[in-house]
Short mmCIF file of C-alpha atoms and ligand atoms in Angstrom, two decimals:
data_model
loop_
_atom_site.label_atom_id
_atom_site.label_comp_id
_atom_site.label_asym_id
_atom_site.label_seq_id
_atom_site.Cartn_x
_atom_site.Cartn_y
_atom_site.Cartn_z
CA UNK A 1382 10.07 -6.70 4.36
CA UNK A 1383 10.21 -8.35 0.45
CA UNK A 1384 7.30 -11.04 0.71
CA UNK A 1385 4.81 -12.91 -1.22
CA UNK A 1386 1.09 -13.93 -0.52
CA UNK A 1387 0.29 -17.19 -2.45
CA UNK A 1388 -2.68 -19.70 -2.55
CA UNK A 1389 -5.58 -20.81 -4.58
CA UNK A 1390 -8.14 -18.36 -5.63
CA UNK A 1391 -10.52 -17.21 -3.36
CA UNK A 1392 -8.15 -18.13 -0.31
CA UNK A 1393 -8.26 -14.60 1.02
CA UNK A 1394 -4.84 -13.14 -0.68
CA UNK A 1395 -5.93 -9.31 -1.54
CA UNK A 1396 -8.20 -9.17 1.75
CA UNK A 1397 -5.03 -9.94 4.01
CA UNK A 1398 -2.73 -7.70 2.18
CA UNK A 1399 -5.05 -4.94 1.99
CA UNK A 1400 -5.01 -5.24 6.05
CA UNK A 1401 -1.02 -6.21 6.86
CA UNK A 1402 0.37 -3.44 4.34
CA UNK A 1403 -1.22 -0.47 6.62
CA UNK A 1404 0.99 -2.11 9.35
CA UNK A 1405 4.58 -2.75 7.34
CA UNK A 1406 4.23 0.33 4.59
CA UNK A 1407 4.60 -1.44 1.94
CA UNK A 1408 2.78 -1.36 -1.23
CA UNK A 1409 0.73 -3.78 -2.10
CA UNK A 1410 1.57 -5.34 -5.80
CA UNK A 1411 -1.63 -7.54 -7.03
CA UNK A 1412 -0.76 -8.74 -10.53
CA UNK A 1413 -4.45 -9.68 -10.53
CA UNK A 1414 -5.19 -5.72 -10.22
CA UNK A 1415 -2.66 -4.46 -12.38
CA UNK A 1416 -3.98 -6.82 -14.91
CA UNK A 1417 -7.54 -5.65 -14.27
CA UNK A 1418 -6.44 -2.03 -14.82
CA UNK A 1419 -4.79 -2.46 -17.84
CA UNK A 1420 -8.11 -4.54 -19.05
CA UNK A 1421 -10.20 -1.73 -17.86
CA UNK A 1422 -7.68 1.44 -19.51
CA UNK A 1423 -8.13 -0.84 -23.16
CA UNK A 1424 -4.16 -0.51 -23.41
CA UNK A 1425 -2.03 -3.48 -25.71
CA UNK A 1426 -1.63 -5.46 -22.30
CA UNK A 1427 -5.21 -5.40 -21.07
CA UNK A 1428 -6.37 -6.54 -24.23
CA UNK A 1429 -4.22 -9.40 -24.39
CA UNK A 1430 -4.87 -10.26 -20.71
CA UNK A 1431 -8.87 -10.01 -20.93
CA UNK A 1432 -8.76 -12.84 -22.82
CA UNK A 1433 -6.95 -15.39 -21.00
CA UNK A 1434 -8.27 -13.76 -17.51
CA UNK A 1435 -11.88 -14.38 -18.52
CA UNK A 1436 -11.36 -18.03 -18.60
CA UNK A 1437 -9.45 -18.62 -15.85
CA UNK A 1438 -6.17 -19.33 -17.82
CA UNK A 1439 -2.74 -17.75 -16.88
CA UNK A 1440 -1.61 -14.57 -19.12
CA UNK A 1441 1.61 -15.48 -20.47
CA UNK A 1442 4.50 -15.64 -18.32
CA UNK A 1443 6.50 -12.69 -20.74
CA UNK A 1444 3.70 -10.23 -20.36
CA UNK A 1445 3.84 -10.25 -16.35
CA UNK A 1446 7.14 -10.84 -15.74
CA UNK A 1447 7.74 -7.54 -17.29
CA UNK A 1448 5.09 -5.67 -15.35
CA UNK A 1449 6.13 -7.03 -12.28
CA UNK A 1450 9.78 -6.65 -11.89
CA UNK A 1451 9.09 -3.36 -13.18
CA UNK A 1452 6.88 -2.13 -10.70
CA UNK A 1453 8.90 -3.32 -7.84
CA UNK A 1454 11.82 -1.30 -8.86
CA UNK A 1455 9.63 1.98 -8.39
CA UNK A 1456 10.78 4.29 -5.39
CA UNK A 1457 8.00 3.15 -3.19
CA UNK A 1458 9.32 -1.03 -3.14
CA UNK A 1459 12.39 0.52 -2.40
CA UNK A 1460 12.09 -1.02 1.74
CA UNK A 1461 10.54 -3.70 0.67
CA UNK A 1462 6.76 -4.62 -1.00
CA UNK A 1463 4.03 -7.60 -0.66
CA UNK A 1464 3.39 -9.46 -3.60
CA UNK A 1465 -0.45 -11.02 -4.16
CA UNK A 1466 -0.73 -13.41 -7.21
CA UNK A 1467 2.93 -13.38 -8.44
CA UNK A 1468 4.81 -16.04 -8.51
CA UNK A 1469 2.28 -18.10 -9.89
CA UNK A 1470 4.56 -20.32 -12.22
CA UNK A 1471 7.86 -21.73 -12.06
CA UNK A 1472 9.77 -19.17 -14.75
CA UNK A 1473 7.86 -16.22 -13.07
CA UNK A 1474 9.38 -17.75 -9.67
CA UNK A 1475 12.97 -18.24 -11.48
CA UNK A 1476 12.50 -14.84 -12.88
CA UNK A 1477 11.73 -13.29 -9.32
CA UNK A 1478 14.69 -14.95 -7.81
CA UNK A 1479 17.33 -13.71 -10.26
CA UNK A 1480 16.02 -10.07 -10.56
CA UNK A 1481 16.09 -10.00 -6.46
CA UNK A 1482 19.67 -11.61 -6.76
CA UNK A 1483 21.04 -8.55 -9.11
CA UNK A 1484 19.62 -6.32 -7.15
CA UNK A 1485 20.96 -7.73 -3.75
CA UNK A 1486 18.04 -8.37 -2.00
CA UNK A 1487 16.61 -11.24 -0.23
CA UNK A 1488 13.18 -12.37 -0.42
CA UNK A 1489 12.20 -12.44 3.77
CA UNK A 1490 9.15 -14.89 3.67
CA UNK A 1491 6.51 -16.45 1.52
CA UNK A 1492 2.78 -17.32 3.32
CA UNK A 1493 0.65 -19.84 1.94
CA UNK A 1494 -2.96 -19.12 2.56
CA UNK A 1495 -4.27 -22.79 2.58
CA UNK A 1496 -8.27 -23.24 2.04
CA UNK A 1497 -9.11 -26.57 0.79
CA UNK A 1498 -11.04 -26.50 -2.72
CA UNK A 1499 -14.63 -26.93 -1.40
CA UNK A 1500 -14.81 -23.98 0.05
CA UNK A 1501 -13.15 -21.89 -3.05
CA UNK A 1502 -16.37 -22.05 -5.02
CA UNK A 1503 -18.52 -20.04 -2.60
CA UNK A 1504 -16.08 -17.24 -1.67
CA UNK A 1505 -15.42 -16.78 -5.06
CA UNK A 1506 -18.82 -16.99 -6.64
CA UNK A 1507 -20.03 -14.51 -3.60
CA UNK A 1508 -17.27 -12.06 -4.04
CA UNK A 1509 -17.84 -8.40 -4.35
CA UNK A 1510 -15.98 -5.33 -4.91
CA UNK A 1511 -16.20 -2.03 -4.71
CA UNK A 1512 -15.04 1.32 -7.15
CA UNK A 1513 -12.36 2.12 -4.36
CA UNK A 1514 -11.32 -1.62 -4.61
CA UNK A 1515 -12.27 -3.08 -1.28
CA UNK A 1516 -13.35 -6.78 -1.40
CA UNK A 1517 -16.49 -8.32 0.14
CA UNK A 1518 -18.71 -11.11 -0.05
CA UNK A 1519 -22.36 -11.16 -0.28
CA UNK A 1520 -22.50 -13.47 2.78
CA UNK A 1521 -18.99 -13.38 4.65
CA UNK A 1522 -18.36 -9.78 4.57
CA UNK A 1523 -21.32 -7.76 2.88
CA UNK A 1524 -20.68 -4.31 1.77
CA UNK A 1525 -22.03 -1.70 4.08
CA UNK A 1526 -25.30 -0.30 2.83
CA UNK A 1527 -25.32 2.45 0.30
CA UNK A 1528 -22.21 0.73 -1.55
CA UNK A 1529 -22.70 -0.18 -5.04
CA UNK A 1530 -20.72 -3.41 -5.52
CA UNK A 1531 -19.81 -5.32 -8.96
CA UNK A 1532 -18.71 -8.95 -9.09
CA UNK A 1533 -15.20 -9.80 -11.31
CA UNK A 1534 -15.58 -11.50 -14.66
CA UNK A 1535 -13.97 -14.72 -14.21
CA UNK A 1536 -16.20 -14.78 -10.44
CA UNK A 1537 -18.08 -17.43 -12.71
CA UNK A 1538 -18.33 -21.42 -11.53
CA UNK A 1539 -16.81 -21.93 -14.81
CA UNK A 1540 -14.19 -19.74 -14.96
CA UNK A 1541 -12.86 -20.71 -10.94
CA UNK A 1542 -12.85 -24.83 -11.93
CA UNK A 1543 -9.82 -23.52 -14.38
CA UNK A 1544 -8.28 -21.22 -12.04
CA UNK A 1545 -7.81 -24.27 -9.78
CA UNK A 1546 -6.46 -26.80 -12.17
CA UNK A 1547 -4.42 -23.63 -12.73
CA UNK A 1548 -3.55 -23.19 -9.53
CA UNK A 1549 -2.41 -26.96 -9.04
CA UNK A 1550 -0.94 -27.47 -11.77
CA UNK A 1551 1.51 -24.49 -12.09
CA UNK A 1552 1.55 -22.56 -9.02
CA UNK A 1553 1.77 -25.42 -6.60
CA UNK A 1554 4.95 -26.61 -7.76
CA UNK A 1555 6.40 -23.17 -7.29
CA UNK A 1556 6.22 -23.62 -3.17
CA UNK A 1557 9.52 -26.56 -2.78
CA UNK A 1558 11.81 -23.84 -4.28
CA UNK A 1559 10.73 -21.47 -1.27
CA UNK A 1560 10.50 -24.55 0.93
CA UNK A 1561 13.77 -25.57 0.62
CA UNK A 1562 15.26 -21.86 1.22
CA UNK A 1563 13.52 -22.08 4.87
CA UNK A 1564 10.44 -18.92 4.09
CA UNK A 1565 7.58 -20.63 3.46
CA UNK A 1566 5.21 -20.50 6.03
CA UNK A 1567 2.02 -22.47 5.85
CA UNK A 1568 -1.25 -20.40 7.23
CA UNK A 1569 -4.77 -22.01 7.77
CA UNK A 1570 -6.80 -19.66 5.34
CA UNK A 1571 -10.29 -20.42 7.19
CA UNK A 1572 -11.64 -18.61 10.06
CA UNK A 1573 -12.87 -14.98 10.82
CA UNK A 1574 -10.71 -12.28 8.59
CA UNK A 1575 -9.17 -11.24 11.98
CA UNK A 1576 -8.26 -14.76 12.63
CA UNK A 1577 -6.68 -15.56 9.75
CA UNK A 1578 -4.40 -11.97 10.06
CA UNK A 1579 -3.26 -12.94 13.36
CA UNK A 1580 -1.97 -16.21 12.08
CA UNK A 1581 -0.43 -14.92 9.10
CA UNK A 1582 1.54 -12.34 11.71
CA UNK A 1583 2.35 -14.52 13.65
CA UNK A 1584 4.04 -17.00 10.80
CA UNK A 1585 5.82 -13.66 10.02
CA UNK A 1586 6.63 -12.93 13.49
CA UNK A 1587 5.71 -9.03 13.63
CA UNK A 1588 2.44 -10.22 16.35
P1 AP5 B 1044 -5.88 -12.71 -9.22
O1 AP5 B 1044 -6.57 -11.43 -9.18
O2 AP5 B 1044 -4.52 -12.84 -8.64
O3 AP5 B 1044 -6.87 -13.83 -8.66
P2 AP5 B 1044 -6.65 -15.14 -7.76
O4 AP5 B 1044 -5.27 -15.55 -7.42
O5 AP5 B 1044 -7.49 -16.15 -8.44
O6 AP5 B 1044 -7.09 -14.66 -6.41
P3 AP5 B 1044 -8.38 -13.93 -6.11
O7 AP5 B 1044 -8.20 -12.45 -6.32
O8 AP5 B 1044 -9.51 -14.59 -6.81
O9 AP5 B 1044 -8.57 -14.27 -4.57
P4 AP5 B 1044 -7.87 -13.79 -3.25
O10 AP5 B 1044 -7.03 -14.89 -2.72
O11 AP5 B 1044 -7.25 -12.43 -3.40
O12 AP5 B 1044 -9.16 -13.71 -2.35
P5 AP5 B 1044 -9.98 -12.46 -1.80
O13 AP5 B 1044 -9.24 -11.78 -0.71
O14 AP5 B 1044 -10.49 -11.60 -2.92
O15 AP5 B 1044 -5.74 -13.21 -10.75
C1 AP5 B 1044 -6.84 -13.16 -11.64
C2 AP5 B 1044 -6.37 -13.58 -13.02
O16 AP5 B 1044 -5.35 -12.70 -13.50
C3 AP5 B 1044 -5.74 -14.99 -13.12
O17 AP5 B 1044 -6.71 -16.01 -13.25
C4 AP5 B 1044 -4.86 -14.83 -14.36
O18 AP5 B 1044 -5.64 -14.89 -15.54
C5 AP5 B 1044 -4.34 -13.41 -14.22
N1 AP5 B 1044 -3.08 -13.35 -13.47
C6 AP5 B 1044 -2.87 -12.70 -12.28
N2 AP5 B 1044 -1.60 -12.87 -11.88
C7 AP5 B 1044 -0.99 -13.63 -12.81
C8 AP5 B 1044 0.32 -14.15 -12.93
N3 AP5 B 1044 1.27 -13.93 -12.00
N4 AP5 B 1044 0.60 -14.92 -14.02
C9 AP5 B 1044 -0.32 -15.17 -14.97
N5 AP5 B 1044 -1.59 -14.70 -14.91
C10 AP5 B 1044 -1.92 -13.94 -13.84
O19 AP5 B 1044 -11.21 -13.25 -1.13
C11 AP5 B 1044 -12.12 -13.97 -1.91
C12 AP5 B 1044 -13.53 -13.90 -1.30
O20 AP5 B 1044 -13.52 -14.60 -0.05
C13 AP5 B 1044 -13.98 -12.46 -0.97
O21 AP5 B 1044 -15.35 -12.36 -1.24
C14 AP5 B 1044 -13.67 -12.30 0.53
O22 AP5 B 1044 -14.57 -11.39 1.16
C15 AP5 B 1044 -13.88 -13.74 1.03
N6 AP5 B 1044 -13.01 -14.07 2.14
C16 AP5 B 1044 -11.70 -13.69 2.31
N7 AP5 B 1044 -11.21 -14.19 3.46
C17 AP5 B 1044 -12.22 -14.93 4.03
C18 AP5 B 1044 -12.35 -15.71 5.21
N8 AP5 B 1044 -11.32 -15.83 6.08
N9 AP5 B 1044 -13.53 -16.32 5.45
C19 AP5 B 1044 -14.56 -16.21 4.58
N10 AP5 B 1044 -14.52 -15.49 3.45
C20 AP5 B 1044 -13.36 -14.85 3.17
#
């Protein structure tokens, strides 16, 4: 299965594909994370990236591009991979398309995880994570006792306001192009984390 996990930030992207991947074997490939690692390991990338992921803007298409189609051509995408936060602008989605077309693959589905913007501020203000990378939220889903948590950097009011223009703006008008191919399946985002699983397996039809 080759699919993609889009919506706004905060909609619940990295939670759901931290649960469906145990079920397909696939990896997993956040471009939020592999950002954040690169921030965290100081290399040329990171540094670059810290400073537009701070304030909520995009990095530049160029930089991820590269990382991504890279990564997916590692032996463990070989049957197929779930991708959280990329596409998340039209060239990255025209990119995406012609790398998959060279390589003879199809893309099987795309799921929308819709949660209108009200509630975006509170999940992402009150998210959590741990060192192994597991996401909670101080009032949703609180980490077990014992856990030491830390919140992301751009987890700020400010910071989330621009990841939603963002979000509107240039990753909205990504979803026609899937439309119109037939694979983009529309999932209510809100509702208990096993809730919103069984809907998104169900859009995919592996229930
Ligand atoms: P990225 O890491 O991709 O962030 P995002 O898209 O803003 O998404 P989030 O990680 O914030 O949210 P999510 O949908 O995964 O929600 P989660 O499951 O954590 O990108 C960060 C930055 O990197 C970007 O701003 C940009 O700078 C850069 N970047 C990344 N990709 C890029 C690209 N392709 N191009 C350019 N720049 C790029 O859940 C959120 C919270 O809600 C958690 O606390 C969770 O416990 C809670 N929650 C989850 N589900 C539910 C539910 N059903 N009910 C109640 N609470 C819930």
């Amino acid at each position: 299965m080759r699919m993609i996990l889009v919506g706004p930030p905060g909609a619940g992207k990295g939670t759901q594909a931290a649960r469906l991947v145990q079920n397909f074997r696939i990896p997993h490939i956040s471009s939020g994370d592999m950002l954040r690692a690169a921030v965290k390991e100081g290399t040329e990338l990171g540094q670059e990236a810290d400073r537009y992921m701070k304030a909520g803007k995009l990095v530049p298409d160029a930089v991820v591009i590269g990382m991504i189609l890279d990564r997916i051509t590692k032996p463990d995408a070989a049957n197929g991979f779930m991708l959280d936060g990329f596409p998340r602008t039209v060239p990255q989605a025209e990119a995406l398309d012609a790398a998959l077309k060279k390589a003879g693959f199809d893309l099987d589905a795309i799921v929308l995880i819709e949660v209108a913007d009200d509630l975006i501020k509170e999940r992402v203000t009150g998210r959590r994570s741990d060192a192994a990378g597991n996401i909670y939220h101080i009032k949703n889903n609180p980490a077990p006792a014992g856990v030491s948590v830390v919140q992301r950097k751009d987890d700020t009011e400010e910071a989330c306001t621009e990841r939603l223009v963002k979000y509107h703006g240039e990753t909205e008008p990504i979803l026609p192009f899937y439309e119109k191919k037939g694979i983009l399946k529309r999932v209510n985002g809100v509702g208990s984390l096993d809730e919103v699983s069984a809907r998104i397996r169900k859009a995919l039809g592996t229930h």
